[in-house]
mmCIF file of C-alpha atoms and ligand atoms in Angstrom:
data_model
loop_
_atom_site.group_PDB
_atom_site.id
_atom_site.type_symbol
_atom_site.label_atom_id
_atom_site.label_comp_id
_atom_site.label_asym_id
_atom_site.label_seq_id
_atom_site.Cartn_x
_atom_site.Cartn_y
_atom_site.Cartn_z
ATOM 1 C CA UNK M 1 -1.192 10.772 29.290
ATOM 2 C CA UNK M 2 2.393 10.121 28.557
ATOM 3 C CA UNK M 3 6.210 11.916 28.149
ATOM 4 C CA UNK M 4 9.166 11.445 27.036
ATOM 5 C CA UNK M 5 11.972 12.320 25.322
ATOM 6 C CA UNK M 6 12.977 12.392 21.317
ATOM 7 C CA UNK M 7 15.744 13.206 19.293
ATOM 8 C CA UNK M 8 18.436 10.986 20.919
ATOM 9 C CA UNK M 9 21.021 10.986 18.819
ATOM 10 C CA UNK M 10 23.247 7.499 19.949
ATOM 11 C CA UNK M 11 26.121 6.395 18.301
ATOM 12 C CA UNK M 12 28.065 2.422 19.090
ATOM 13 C CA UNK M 13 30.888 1.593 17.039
ATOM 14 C CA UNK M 14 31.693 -2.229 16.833
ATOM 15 C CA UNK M 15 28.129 -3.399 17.333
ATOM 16 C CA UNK M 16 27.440 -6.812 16.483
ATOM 17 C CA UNK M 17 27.388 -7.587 12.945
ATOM 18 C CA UNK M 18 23.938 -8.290 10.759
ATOM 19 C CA UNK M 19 24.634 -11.744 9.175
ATOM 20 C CA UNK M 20 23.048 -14.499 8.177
ATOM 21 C CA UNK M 21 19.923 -12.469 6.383
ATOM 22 C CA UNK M 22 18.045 -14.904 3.193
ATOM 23 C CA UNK M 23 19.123 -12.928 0.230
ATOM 24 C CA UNK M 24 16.347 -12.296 -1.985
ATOM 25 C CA UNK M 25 16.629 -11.703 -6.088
ATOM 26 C CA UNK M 26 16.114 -7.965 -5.951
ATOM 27 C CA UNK M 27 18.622 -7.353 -3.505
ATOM 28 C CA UNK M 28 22.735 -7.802 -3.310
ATOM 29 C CA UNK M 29 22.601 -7.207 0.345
ATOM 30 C CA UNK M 30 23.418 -9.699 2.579
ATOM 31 C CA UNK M 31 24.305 -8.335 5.837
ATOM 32 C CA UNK M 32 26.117 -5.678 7.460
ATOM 33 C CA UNK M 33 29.384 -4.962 9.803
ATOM 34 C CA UNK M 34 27.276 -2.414 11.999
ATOM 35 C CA UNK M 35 30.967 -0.723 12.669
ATOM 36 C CA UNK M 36 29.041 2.395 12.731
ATOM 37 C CA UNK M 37 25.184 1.946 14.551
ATOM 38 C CA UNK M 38 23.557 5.285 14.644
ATOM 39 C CA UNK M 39 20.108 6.020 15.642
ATOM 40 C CA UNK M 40 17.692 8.810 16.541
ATOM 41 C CA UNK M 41 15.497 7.540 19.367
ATOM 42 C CA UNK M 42 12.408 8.483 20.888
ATOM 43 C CA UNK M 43 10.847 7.153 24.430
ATOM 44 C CA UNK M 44 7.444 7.613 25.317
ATOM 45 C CA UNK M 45 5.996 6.192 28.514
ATOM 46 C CA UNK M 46 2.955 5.866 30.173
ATOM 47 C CA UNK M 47 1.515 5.317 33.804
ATOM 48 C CA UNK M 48 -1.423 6.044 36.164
ATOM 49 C CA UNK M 49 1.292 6.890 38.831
ATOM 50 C CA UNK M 50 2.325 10.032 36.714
ATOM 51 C CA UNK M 51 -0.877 11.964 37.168
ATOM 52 C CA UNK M 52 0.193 13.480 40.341
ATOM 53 C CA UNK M 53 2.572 15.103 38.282
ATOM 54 C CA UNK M 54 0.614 16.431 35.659
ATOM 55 C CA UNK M 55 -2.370 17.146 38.399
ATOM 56 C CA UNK M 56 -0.494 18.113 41.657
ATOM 57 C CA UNK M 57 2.621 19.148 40.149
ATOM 58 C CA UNK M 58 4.439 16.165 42.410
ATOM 59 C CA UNK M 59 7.116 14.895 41.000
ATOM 60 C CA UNK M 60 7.667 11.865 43.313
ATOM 61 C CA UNK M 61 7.289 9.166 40.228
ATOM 62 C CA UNK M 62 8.693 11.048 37.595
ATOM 63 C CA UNK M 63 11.963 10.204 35.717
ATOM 64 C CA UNK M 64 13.035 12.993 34.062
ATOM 65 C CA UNK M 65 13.685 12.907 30.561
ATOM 66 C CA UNK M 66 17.145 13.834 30.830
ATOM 67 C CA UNK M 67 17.738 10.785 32.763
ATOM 68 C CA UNK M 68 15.717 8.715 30.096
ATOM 69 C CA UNK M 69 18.070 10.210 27.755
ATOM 70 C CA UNK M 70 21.343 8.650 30.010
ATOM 71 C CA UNK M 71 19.289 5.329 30.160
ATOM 72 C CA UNK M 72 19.686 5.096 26.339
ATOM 73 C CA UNK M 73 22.713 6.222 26.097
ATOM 74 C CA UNK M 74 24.257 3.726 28.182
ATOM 75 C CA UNK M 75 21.799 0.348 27.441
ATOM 76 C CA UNK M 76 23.697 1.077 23.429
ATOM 77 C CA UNK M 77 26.834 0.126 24.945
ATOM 78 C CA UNK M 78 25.407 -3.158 26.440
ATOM 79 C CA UNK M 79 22.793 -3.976 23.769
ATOM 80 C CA UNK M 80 24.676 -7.335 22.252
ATOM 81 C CA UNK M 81 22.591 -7.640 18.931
ATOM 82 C CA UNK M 82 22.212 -5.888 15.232
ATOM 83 C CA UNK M 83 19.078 -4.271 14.564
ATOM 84 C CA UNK M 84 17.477 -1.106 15.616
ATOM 85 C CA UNK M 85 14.248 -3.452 16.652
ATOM 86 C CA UNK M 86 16.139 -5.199 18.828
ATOM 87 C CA UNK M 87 17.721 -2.545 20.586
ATOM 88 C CA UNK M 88 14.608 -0.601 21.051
ATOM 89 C CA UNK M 89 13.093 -3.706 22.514
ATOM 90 C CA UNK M 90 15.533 -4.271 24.773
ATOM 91 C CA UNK M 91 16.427 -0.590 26.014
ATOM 92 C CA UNK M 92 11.964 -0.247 26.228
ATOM 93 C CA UNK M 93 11.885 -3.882 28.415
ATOM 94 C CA UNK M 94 14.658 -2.458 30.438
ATOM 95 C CA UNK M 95 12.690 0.684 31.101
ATOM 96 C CA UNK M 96 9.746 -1.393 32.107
ATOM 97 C CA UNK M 97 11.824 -3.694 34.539
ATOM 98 C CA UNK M 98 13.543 -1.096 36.294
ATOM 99 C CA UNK M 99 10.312 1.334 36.609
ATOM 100 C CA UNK M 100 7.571 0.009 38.145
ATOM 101 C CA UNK M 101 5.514 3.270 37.174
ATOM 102 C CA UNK M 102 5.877 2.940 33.544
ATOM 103 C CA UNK M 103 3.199 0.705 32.845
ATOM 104 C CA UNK M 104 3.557 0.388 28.871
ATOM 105 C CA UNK M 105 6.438 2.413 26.756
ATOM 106 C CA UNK M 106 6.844 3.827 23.008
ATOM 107 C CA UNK M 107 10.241 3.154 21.633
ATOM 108 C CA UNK M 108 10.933 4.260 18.125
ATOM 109 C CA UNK M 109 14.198 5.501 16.183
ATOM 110 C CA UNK M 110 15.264 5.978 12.537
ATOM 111 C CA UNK M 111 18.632 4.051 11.706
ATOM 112 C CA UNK M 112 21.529 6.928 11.485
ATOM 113 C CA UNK M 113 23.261 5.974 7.712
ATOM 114 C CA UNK M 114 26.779 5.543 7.193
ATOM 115 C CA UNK M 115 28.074 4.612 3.978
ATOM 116 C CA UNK M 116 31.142 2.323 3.166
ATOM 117 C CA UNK M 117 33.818 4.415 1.658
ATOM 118 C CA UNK M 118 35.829 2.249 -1.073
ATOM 119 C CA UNK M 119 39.713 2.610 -0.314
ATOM 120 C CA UNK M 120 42.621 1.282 -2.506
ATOM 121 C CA UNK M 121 43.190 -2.801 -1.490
ATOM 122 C CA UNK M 122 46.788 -2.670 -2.623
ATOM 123 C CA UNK M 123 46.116 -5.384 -5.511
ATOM 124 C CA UNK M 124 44.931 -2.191 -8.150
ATOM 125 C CA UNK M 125 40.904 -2.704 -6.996
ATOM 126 C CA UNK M 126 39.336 -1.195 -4.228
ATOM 127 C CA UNK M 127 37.649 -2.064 -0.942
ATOM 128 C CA UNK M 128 35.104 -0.829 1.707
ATOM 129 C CA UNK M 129 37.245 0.637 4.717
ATOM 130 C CA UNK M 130 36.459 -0.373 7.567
ATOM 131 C CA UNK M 131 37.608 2.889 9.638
ATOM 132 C CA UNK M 132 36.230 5.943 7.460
ATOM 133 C CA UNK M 133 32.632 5.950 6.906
ATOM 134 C CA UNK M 134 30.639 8.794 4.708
ATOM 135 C CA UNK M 135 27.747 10.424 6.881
ATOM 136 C CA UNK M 136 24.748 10.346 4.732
ATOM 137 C CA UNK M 137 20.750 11.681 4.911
ATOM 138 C CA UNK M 138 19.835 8.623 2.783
ATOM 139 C CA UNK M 139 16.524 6.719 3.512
ATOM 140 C CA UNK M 140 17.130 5.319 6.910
ATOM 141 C CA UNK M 141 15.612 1.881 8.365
ATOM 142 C CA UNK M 142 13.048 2.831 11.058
ATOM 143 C CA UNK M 143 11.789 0.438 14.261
ATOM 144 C CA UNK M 144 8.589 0.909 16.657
ATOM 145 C CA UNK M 145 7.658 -1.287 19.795
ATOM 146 C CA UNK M 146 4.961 -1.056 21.887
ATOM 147 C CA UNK M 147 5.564 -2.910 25.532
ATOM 148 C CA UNK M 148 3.523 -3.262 28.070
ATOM 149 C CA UNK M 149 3.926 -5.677 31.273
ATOM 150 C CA UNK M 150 1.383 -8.440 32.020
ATOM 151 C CA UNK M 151 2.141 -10.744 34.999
ATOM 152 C CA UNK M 152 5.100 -8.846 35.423
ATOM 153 C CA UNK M 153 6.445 -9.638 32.179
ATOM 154 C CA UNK M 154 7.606 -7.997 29.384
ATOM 155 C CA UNK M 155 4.338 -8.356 26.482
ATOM 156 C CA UNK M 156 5.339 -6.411 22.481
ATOM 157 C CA UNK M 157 1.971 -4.772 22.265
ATOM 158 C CA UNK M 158 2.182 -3.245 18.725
ATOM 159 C CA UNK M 159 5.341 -3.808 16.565
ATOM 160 C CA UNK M 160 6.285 -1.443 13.482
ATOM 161 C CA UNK M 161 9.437 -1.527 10.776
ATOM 162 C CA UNK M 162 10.112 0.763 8.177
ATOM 163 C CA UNK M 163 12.410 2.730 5.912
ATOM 164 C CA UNK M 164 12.009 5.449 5.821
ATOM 165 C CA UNK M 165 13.192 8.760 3.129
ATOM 166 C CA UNK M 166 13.306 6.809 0.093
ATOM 167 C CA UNK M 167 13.674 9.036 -3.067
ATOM 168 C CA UNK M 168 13.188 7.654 -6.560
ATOM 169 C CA UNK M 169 13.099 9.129 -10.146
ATOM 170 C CA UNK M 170 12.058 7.387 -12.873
ATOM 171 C CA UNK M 171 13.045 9.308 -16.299
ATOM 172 C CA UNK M 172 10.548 7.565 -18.602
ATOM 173 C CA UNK M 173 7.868 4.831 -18.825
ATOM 174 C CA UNK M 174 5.238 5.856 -16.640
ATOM 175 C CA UNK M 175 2.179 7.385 -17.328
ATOM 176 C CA UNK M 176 -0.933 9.130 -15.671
ATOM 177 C CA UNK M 177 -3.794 8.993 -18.001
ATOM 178 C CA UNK M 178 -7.770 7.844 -17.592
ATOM 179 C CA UNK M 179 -8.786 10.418 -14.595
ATOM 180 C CA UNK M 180 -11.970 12.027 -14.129
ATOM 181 C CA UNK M 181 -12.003 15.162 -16.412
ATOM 182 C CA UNK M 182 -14.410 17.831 -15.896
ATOM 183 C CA UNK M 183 -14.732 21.080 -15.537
ATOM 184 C CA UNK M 184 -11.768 21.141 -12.461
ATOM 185 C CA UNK M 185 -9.366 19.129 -14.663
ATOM 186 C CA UNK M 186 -6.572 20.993 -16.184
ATOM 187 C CA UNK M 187 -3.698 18.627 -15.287
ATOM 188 C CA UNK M 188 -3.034 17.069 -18.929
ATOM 189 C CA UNK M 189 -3.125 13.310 -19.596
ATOM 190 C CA UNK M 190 0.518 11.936 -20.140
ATOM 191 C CA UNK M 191 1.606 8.971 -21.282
ATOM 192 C CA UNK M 192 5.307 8.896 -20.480
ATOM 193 C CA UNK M 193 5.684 10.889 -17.541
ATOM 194 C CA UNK M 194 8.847 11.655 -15.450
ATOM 195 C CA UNK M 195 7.995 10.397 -12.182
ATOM 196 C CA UNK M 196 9.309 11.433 -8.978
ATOM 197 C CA UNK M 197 8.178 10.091 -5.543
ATOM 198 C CA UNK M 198 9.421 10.336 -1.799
ATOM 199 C CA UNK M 199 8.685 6.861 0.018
ATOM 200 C CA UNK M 200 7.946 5.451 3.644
ATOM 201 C CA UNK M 201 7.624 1.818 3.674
ATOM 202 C CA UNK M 202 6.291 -0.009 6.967
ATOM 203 C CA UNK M 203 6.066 -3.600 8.055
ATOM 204 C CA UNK M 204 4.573 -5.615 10.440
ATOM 205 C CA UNK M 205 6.002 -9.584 11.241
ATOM 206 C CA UNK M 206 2.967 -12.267 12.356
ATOM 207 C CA UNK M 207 5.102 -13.061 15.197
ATOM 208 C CA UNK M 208 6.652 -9.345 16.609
ATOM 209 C CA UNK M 209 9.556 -11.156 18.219
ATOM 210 C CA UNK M 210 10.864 -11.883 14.708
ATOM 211 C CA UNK M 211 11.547 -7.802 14.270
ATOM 212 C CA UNK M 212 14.209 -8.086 17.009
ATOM 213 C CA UNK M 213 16.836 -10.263 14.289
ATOM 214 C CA UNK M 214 17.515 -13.519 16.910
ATOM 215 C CA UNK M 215 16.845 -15.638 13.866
ATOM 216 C CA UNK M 216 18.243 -13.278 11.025
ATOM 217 C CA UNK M 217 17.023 -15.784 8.262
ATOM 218 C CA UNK M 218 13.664 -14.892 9.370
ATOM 219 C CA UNK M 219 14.273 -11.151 9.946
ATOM 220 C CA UNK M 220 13.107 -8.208 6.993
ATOM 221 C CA UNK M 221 16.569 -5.893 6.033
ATOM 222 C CA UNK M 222 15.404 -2.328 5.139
ATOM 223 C CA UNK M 223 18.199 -2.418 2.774
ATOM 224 C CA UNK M 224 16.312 -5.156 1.068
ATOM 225 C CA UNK M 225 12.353 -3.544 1.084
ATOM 226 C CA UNK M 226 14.223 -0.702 -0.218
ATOM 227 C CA UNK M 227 16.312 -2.355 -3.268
ATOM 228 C CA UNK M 228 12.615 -4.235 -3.945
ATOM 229 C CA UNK M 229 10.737 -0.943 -4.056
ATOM 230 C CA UNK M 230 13.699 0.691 -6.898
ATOM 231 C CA UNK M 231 13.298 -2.947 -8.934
ATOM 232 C CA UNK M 232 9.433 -2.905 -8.810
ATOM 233 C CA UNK M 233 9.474 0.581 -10.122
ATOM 234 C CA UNK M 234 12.340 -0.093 -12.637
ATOM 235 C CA UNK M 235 10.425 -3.224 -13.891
ATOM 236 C CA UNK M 236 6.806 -1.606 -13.837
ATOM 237 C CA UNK M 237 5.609 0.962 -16.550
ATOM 238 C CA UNK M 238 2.748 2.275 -13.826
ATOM 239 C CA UNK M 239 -0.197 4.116 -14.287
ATOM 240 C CA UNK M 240 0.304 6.224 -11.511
ATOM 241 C CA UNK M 241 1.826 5.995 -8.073
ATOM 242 C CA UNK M 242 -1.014 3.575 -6.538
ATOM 243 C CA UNK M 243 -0.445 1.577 -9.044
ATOM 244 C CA UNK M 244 3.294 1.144 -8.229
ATOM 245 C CA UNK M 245 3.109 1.321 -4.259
ATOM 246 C CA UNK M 246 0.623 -1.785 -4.708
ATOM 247 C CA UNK M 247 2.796 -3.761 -6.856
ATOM 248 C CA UNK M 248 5.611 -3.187 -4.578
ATOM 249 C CA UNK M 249 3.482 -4.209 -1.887
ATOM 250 C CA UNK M 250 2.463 -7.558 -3.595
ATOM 251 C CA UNK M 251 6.505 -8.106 -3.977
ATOM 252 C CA UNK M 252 7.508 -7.545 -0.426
ATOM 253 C CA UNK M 253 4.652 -9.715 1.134
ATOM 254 C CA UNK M 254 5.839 -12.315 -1.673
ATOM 255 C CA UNK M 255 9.219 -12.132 -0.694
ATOM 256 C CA UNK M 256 8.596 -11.850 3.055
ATOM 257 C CA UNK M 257 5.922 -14.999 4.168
ATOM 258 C CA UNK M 258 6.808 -13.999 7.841
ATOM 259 C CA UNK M 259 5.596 -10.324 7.048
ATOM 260 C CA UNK M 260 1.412 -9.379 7.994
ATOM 261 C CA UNK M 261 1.191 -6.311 6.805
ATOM 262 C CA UNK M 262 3.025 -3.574 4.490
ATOM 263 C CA UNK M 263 2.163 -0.259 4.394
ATOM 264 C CA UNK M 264 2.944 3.061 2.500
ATOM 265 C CA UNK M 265 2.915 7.001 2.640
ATOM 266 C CA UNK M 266 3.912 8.434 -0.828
ATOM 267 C CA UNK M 267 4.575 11.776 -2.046
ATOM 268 C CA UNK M 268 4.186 12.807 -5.888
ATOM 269 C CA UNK M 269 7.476 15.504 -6.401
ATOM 270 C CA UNK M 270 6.865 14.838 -10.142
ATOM 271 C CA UNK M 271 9.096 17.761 -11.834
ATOM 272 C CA UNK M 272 7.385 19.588 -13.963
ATOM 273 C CA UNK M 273 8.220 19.799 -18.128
ATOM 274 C CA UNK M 274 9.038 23.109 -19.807
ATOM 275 C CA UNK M 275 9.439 22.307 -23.682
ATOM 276 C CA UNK M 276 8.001 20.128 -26.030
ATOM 277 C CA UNK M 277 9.828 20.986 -28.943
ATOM 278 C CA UNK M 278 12.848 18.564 -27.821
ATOM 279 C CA UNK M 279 13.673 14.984 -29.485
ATOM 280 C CA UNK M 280 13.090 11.614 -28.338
ATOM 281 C CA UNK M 281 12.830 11.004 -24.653
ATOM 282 C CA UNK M 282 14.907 14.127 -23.945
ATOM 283 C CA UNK M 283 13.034 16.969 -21.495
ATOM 284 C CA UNK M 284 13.467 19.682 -19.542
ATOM 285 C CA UNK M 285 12.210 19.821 -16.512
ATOM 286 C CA UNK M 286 11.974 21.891 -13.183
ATOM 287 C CA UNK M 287 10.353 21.932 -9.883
ATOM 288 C CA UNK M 288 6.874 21.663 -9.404
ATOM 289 C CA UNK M 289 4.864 23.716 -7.071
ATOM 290 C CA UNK M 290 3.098 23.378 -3.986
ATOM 291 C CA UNK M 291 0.543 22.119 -3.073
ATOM 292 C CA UNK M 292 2.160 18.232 -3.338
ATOM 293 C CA UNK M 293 -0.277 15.209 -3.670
ATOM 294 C CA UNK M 294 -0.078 11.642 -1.401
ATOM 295 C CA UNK M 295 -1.386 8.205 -1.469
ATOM 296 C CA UNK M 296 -1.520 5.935 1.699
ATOM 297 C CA UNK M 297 -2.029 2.514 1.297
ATOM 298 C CA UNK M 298 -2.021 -0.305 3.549
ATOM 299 C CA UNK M 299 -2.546 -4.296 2.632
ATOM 300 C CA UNK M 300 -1.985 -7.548 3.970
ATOM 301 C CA UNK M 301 -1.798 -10.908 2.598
ATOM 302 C CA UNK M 302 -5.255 -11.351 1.768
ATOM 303 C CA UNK M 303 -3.997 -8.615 -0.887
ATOM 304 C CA UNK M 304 -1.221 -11.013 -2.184
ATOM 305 C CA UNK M 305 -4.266 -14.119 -2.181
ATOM 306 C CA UNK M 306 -6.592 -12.341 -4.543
ATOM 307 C CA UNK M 307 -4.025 -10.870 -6.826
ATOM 308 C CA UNK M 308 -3.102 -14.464 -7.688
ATOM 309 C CA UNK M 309 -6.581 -15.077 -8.501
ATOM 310 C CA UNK M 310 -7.040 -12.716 -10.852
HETATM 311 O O1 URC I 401 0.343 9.037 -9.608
HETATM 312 C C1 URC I 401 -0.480 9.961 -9.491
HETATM 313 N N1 URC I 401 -1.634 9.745 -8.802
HETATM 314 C C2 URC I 401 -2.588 10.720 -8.644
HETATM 315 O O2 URC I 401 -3.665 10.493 -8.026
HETATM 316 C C3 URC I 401 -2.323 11.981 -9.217
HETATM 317 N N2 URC I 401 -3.015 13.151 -9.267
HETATM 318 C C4 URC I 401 -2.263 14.051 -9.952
HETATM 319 O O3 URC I 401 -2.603 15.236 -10.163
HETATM 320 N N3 URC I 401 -1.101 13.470 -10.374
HETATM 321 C C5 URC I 401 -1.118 12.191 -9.925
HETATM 322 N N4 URC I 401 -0.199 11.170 -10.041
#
């Protein structure tokens, strides 16, 4: 039994800034001005004291979405840190402090993208503005905590990260050969394929609290899981797309000691080729139908131990 409401859409200009992150060797990002904090945000709470409502039809402990929606809205303009974990844990702990009925809530959003816009710096070179922003559907960084209240405190329950949207083409070096063939196989073996894949990447930290960014040396940058997954798959001439989503996995949880867990959903939007009469690497190539295949993996750092065995 729960409700709630989704699709928030919250904007905060002049949040605080992300700085202080490690920088890592795949990765030139090092923090961020968070001039422009957008997220999508979705609340989902639970309580035995909203049966009557679903039962009876008595409304007497119910707070109605719409007002969840205000409560949102509002705790952005008092939320005094720089990641979309740490707002969600502190806009879901308010919900549980203010309503005792909510016993446990579901707080998730996806990061809203803006992209710096390079503007002339008056020396002939260029800059990032800092007042116009490009709105973008690039992958977005995503956030998840589960809260419930023990001894009238605040408890993180389950905690999730992500990014989320990630689209990547690979023109050559990759290659899809050595499945089963029998009589269902028509798919032809290829060496150098062009690969195309749609990404989710999730995380989980050892110690949840280290999601919200307090300590941002110790806190995981989407930008950065993202700019690991494009180098993995720049560096790696993969058999297929298991085969990359577990080496990226091995170089986040090597990167990222604090990390538990990483996880993956992947799509295969491999375009299709049409001629094989043209030179060199050079194709042509075009959509490919439906249906679309996936791969799910999930590993933790017993994954990273045995790979340096082997
Ligand atoms: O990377 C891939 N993995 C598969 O399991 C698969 N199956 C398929 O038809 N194409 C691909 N590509």
């Amino acid at each position: 039994m729960n409700y709630g409401k989704e699709h928030v859409n919250v904007y905060r200009t002049y949040a605080t800034p992300l700085e202080g992150v490690r920088e890592i060797p795949e990765s030139d990002f090092s923090g961020k001005p968070n001039t422009l904090f957008g997220m999508e945000v979705r609340a989902q709470v639970e309580g035995e004291e909203f049966l009557p409502s679903f039962r009876d039809g008595d409304n007497a402990k119910v707070v109605a979405t719409d007002s969840m929606k205000n409560f949102i809205l509002h705790h952005a303009g008092d939320y005094d840190g720089a990641t979309v974990e740490g707002f969600l844990h502190y806009v879901g702990s308010e919900f549980l402090r203010t309503y005792d009925q909510m016993e446990s809530v579901r707080m998730s959003a996806d990061q809203l993208a803006f992209d710096e816009r390079p503007v002339p710096d008056g020396d002939g070179g260029f800059e990032p503005s800092d007042l116009v922003f490009r709105v973008t559907d690039d992958e977005s960084a995503f956030g998840e905590f589960y809260l419930t209240r023990e001894d009238g405190e605040v408890v993180v329950e389950e905690q999730r990260s992500g990014v989320t949207g990630l689209e990547l083409v690979k023109v050559k070096d990759n290659s899809f050969v050595g499945y089963v063939q029998d009589e269902y196989t028509t798919l032809p073996e290829r060496e150098n394929r062009t690969l195309y894949i749609s990404l989710d990447i999730f995380w989980t930290y050892d110690e949840p609290e280290a999601a919200l960014g307090e300590d941002p040396a110790a806190y995981v940058p989407a930008e950065q899981v993202r700019d690991i997954a494009q180098v993995v798959f720049h560096e790696q001439n993969v058999n297929s797309i298991q085969d990359l989503i577990y080496q990226v996995g091995l170089r986040v949880l090597e990167r990222f000691p604090q990390l538990s867990r990483v996880s993956f959903e992947a799509n295969n939007r491999t375009w299709l080729n049409v001629r094989d009469d043209m030179d060199g690497d050079a194709k042509v190539l075009r959509e490919p139908p439906r249906p679309t295949g996936f791969q799910q993996f999930s590993m933790d750092r017993s994954d990273l131990e045995e790979s340096g065995e082997r």
